[in-house]
Tab-separated table of C-alpha atoms and ligand atoms in Angstrom:
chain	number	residue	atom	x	y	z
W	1	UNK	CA	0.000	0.000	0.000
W	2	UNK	CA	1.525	3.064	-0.350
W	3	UNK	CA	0.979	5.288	2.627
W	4	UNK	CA	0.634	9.471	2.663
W	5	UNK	CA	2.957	10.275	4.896
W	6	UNK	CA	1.824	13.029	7.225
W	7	UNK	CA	4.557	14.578	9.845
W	8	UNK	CA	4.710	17.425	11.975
W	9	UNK	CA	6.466	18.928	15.395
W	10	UNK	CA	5.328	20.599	18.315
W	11	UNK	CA	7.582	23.501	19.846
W	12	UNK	CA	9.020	22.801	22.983
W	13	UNK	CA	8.346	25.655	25.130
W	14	UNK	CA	5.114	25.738	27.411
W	15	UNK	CA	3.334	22.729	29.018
W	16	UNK	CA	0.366	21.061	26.831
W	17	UNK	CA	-3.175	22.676	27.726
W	18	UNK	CA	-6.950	21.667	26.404
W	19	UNK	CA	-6.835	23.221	23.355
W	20	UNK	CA	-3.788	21.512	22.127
W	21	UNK	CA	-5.033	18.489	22.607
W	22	UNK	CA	-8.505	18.963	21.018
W	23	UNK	CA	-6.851	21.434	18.082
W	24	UNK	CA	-3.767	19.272	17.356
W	25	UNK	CA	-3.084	15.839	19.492
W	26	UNK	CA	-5.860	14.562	19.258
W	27	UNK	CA	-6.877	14.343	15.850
W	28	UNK	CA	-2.869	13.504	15.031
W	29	UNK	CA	-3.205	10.656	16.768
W	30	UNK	CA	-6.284	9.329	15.660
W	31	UNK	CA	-5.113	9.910	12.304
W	32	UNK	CA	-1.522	7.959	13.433
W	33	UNK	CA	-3.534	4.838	13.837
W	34	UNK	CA	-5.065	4.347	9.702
W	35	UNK	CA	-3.404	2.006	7.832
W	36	UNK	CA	-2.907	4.267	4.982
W	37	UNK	CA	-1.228	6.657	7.059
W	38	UNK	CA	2.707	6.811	8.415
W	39	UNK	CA	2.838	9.582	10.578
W	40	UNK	CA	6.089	11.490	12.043
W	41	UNK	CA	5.684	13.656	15.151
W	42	UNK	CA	8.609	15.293	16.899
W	43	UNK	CA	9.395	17.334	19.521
W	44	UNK	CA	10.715	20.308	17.790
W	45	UNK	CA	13.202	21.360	20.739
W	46	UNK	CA	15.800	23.210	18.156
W	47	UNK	CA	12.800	25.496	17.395
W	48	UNK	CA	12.548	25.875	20.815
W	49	UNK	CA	15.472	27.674	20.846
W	50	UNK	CA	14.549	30.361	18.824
W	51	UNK	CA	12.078	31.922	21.394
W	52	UNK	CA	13.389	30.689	24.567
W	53	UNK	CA	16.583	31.315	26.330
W	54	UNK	CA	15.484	29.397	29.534
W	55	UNK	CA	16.734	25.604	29.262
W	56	UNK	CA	15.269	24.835	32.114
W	57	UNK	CA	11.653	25.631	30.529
W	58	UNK	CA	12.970	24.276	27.559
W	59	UNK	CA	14.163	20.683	28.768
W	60	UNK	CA	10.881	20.660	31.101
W	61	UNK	CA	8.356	21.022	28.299
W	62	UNK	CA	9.920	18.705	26.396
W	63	UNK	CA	9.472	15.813	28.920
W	64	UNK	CA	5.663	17.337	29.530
W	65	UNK	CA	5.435	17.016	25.863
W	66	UNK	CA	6.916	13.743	25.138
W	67	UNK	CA	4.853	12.294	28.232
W	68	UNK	CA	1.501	13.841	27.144
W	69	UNK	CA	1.693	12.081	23.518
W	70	UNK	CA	2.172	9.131	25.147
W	71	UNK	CA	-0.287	8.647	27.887
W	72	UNK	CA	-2.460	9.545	25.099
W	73	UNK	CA	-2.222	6.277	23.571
W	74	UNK	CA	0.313	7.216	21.013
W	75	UNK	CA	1.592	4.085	19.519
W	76	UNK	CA	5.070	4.292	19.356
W	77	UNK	CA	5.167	1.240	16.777
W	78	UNK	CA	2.972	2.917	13.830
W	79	UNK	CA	4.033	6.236	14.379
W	80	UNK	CA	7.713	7.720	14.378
W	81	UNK	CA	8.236	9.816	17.487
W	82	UNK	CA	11.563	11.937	18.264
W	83	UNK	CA	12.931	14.464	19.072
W	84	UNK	CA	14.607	17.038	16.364
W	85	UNK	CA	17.580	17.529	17.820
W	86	UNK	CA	18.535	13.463	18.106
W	87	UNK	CA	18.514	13.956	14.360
W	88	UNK	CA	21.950	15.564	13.595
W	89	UNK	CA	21.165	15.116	9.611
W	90	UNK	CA	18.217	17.965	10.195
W	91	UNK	CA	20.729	20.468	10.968
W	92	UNK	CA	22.985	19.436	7.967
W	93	UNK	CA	20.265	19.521	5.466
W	94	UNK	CA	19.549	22.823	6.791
W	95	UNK	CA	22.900	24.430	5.468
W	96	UNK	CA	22.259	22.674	2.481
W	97	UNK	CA	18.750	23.946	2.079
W	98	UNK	CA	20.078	27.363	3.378
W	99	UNK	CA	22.643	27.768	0.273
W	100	UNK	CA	19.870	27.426	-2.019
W	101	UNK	CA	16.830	29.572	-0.213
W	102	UNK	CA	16.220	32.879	-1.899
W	103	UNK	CA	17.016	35.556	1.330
W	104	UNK	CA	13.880	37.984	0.047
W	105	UNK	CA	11.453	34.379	0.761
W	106	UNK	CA	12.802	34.825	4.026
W	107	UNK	CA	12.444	38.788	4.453
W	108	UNK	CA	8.956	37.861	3.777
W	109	UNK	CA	8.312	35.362	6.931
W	110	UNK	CA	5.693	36.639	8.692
W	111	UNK	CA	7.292	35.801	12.209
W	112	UNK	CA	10.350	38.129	11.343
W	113	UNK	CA	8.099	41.048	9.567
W	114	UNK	CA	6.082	41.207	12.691
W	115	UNK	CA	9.373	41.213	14.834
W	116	UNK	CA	10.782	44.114	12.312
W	117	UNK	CA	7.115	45.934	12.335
W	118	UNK	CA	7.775	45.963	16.100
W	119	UNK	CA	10.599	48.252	16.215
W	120	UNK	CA	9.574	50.408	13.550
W	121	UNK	CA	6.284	51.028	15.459
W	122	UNK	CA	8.649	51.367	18.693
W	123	UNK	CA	10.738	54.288	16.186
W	124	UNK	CA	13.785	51.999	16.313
W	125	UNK	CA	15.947	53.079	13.956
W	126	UNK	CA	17.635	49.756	13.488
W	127	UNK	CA	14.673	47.642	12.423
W	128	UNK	CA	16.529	44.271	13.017
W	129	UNK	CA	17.380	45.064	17.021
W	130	UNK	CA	16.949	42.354	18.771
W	131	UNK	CA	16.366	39.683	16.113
W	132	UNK	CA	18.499	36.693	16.189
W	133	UNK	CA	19.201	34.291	12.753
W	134	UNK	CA	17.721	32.186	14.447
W	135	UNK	CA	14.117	33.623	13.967
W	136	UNK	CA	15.101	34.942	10.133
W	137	UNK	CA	16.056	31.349	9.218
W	138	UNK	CA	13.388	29.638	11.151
W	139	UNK	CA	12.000	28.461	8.033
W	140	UNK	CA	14.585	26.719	6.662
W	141	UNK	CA	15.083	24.721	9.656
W	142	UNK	CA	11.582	23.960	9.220
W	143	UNK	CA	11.714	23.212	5.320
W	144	UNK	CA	14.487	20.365	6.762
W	145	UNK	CA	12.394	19.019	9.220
W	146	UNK	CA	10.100	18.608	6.659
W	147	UNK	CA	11.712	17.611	3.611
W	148	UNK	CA	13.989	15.048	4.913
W	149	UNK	CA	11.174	12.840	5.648
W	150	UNK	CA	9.334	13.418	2.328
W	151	UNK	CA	6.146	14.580	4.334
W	152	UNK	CA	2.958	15.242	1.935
W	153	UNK	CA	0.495	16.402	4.554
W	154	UNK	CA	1.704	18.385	7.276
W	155	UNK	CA	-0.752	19.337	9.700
W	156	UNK	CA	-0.853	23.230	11.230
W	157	UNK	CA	-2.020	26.143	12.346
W	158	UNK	CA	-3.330	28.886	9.835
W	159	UNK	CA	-0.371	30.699	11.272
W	160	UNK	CA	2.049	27.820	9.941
W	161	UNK	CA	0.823	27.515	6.240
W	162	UNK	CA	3.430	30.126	4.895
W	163	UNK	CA	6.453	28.258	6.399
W	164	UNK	CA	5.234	24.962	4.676
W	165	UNK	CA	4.733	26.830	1.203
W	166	UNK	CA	8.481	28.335	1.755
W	167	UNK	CA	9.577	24.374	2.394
W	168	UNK	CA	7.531	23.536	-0.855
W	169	UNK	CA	9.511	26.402	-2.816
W	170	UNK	CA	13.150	25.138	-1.236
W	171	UNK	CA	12.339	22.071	-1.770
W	172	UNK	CA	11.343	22.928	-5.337
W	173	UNK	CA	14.380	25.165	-6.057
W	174	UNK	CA	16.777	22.198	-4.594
W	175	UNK	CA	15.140	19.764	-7.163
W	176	UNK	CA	15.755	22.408	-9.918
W	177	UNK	CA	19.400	23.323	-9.455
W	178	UNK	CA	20.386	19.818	-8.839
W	179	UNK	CA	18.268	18.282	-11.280
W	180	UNK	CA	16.330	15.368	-9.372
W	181	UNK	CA	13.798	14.241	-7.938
W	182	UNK	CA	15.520	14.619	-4.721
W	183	UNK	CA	12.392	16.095	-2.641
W	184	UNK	CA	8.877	15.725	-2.032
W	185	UNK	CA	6.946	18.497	-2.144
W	186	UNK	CA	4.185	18.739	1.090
W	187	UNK	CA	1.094	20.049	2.001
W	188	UNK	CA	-0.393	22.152	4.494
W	189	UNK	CA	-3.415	20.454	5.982
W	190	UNK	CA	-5.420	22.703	8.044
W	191	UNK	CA	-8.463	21.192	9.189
W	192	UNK	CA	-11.568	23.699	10.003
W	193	UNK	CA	-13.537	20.723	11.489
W	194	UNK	CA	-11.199	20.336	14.662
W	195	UNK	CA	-12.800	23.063	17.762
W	196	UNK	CA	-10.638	25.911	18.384
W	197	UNK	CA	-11.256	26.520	21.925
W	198	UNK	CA	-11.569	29.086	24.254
W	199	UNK	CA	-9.509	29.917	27.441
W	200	UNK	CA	-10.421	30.963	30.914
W	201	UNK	CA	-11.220	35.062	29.540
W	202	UNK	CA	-13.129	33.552	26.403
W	203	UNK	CA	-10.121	34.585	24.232
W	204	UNK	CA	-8.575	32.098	22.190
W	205	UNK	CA	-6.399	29.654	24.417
W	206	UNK	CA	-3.168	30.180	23.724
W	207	UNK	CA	0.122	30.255	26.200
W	208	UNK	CA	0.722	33.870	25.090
W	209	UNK	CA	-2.403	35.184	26.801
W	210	UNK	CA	-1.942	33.669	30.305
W	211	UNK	CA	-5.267	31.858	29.590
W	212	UNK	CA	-5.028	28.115	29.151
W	213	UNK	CA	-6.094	25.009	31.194
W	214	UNK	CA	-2.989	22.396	31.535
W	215	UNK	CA	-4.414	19.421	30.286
W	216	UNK	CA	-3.058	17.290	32.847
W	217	UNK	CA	-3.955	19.539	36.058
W	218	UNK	CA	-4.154	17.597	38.940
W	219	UNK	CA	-8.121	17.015	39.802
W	220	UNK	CA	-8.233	19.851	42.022
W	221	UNK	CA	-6.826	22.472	39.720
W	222	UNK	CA	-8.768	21.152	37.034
W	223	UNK	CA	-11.836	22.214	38.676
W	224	UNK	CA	-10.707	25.042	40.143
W	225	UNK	CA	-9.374	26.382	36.914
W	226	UNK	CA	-13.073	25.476	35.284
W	227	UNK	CA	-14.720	27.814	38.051
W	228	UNK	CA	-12.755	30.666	36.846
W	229	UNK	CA	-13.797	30.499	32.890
W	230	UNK	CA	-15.413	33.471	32.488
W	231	UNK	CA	-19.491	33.520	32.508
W	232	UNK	CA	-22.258	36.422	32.246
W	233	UNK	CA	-24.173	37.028	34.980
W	234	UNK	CA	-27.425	35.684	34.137
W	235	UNK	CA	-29.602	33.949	36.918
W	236	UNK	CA	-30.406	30.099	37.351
W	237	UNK	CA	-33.143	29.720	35.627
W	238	UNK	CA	-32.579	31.942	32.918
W	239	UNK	CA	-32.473	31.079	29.873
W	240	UNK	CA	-28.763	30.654	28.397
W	241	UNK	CA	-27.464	30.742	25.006
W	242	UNK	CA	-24.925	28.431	24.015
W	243	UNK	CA	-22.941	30.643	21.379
W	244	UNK	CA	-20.053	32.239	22.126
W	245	UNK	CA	-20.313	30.398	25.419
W	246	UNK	CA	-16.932	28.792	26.904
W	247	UNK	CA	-17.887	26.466	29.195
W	248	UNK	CA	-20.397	24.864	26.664
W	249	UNK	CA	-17.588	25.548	23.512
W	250	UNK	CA	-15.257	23.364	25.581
W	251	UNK	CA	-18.208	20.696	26.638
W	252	UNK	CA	-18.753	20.180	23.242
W	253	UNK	CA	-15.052	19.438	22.357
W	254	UNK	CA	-15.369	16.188	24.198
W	255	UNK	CA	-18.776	15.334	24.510
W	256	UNK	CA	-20.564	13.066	21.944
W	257	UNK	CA	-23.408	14.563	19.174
W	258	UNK	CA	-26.072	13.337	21.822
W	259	UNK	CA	-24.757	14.527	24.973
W	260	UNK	CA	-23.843	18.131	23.340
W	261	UNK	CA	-27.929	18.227	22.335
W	262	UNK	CA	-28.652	17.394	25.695
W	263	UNK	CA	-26.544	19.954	27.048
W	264	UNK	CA	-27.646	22.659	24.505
W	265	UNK	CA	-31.472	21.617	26.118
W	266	UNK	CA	-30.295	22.398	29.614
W	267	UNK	CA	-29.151	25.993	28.641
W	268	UNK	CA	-32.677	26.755	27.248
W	269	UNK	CA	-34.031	25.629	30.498
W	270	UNK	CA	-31.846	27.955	32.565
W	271	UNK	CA	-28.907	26.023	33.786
W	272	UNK	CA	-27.198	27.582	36.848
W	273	UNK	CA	-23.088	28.585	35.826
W	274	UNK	CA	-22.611	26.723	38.700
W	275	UNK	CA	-24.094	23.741	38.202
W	276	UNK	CA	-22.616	23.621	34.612
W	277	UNK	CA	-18.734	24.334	36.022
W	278	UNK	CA	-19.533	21.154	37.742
W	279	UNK	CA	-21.073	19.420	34.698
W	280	UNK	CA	-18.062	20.197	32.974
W	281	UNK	CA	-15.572	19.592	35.647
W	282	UNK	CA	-16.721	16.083	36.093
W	283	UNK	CA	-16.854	15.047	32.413
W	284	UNK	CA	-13.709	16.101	31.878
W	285	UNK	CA	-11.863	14.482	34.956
W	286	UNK	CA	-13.936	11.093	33.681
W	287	UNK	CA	-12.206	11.207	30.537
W	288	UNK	CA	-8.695	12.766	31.680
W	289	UNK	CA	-8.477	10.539	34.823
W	290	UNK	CA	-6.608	7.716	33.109
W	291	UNK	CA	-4.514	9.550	30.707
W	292	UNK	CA	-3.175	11.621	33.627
W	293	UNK	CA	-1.979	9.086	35.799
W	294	UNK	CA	-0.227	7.371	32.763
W	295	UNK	CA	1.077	10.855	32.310
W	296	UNK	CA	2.168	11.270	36.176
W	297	UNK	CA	3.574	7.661	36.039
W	298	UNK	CA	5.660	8.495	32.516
W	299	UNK	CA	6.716	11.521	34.099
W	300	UNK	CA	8.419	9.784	37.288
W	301	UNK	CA	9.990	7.747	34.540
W	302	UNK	CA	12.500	9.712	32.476
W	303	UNK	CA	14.653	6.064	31.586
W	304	UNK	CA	11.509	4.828	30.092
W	305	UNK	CA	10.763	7.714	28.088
W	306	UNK	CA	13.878	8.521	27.087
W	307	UNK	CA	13.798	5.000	25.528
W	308	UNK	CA	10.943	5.419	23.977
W	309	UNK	CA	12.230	8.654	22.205
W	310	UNK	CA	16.010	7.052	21.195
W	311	UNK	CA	14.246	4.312	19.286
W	312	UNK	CA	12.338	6.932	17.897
W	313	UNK	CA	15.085	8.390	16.604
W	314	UNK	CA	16.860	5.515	15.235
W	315	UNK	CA	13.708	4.947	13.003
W	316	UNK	CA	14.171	8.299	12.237
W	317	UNK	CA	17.876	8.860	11.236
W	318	UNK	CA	17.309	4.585	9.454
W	319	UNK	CA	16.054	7.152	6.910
W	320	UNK	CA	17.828	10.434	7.410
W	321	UNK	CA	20.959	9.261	7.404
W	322	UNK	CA	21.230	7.856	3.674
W	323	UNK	CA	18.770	10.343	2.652
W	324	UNK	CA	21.727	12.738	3.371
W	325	UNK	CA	24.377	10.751	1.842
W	326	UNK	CA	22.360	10.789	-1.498
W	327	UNK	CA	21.714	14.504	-1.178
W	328	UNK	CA	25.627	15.546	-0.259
W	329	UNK	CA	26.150	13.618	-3.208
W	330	UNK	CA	24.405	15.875	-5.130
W	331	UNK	CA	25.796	18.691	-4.465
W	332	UNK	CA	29.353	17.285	-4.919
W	333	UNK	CA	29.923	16.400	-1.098
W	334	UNK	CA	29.874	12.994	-2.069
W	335	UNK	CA	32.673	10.234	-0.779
W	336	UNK	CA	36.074	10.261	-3.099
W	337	UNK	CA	35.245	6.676	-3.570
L	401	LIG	N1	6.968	25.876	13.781
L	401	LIG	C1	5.946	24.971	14.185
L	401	LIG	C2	5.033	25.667	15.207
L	401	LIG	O1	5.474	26.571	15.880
L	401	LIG	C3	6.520	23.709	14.779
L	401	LIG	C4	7.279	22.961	13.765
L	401	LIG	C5	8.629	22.868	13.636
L	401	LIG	C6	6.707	22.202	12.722
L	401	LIG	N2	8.955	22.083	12.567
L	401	LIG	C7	7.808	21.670	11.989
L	401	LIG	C8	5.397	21.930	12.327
L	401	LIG	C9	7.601	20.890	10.859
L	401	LIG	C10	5.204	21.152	11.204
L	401	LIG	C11	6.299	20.638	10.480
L	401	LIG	O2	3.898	25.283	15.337
């Protein structure tokens, strides 16, 4: 059969929280487990780098991040799981891919015009203060990550889809100038269906606005946590509507079609916030109960993990590393013999 290969890597700098698991770890690891599938997920810890000059936040998320996958039921067997920077080949093909990236693609990366739009707007007079390579050239490093495991879908964020149509265009310009077939040429996949949810303010949650639930809180922050989303201040027995609404956006993430109907019911009757914080509370602890002791167990158990992520990355570099032999030998880096 020949299998789409889908890949993609999660940033190693915050702890995972509800909406990353419902926006992006869930459905990649339902998806992992289709036969027609061969999925790659990795801890992108050299991206990590780029943002984040605190390696102890660094090295802690990465362990929170590794552990969450798998007390999620991530089979380790289907799906290649590693860490980026076990793969010394993806920093190689990054010079390689660097010598042939057009600099203007990368003047036109949306993460460094909004870094250079912030110190003209501060009347800097040096627009690149402050910005590091690392942050101009994130894309390449990206493109590698990509590439080098011939990905065709590659699941993201909107925010994401320029970086994989600079890859595509790399990859693209490699293939030209060294005349082959060397690379693959992916696809953003951006699925609308999966909830984008909510935080604790009703903004989206997202690390950068202080606002998310960790999704492996211990039972009493969980629920403490849940009293604090944000409500109106309409009476029990009131009549609620369920738009816009957090608590019932974030019910409905996990709850089935028939449950979410039910729910939706109970707001037209008048449902107290209170007695809905508990609704929710208790649904979710149901279904995050056993995940989260997997999760405290894997996290008492670095050895095991860090097993888990060195075979991962021996799958991984099984392909890298003649993948990269084949394309030094393209550009004339090639053994003498
Ligand atoms: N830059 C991505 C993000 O911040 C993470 C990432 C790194 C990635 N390399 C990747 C995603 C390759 C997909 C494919 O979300």
């Amino acid at each position: 059969m020949n299998k789409t290969t889908v890949l993609t890597g999660i940033t190693t700098t915050g702890t995972p929280h509800l909406g990353n698991y419902v926006g992006a770890i869930r459905p990649a690891i339902e998806a992992s487990r289709l036969a027609d599938i061969q999925s790659y997920f990795f801890l992108a810890d050299f991206h990590a780098l780029i943002k984040c000059h605190e390696p102890q936040r660094v090295a802690e998320s990465r362990r929170e991040i590794a552990a969450t996958w798998l007390a999620l039921g991530l089979d380790t067997d289907q799906a290649v799981f590693y860490r980026q920077s076990d793969i010394p080949e993806i920093p190689e093909l990054t010079w390689l891919l660097t010598c042939v990236a057009a600099k203007g693609l990368m003047n036109r990366a949306h993460a460094y015009k909004a870094a250079v739009q912030e110190n003209l707007d501060a009347g800097d007079r040096d627009p690149d203060a402050g910005i590091q390579m690392g942050l101009y050239s994130y894309p390449i490093l990206m493109a590698a990550d990509i590439l080098m495991f011939k990905a065709n879908k590659v699941p993201v964020g909107r925010d994401q889809i320029q970086h994989i149509e600079m890859a595509r265009d790399i990859g693209q310009r490699f293939n030209h100038i060294f005349q082959g077939d060397y690379f693959t040429l992916p696809e953003a996949v951006v699925d609308d269906r999966v909830a984008v949810l909510n935080g604790l303010d009703g903004r989206k949650m997202s690390k950068s606005y202080n606002n998310t639930i960790p999704l492996f809180e211990p039972e009493k922050k969980l629920r403490k946590l849940i009293n604090k989303i944000k409500t109106n201040s309409l009476e029990p027995g009131e009549p609620k509507q369920t738009e816009g609404c957090t608590l019932f956006q974030i019910y409905s993430a996990f709850a089935s079609a028939a449950e979410v109907e039910q729910m939706r019911q109970r707001y037209a009757e008048g449902i107290a916030w209170g007695e809905m914080k508990k609704e929710l509370f208790e649904y979710l602890n149901a279904q995050l109960q056993g995940p989260r002791e997997t999760y405290e167990r894997l996290m008492q158990d670095p050895g095991y993990v860090e097993s888990v992520l060195l075979k991962g990355a021996d799958k991984a570099r099984a392909q890298a590393t003649p993948f990269l032999e084949t394309l030094k030998a393209a550009v004339g880096l090639g053994r003498f013999i």
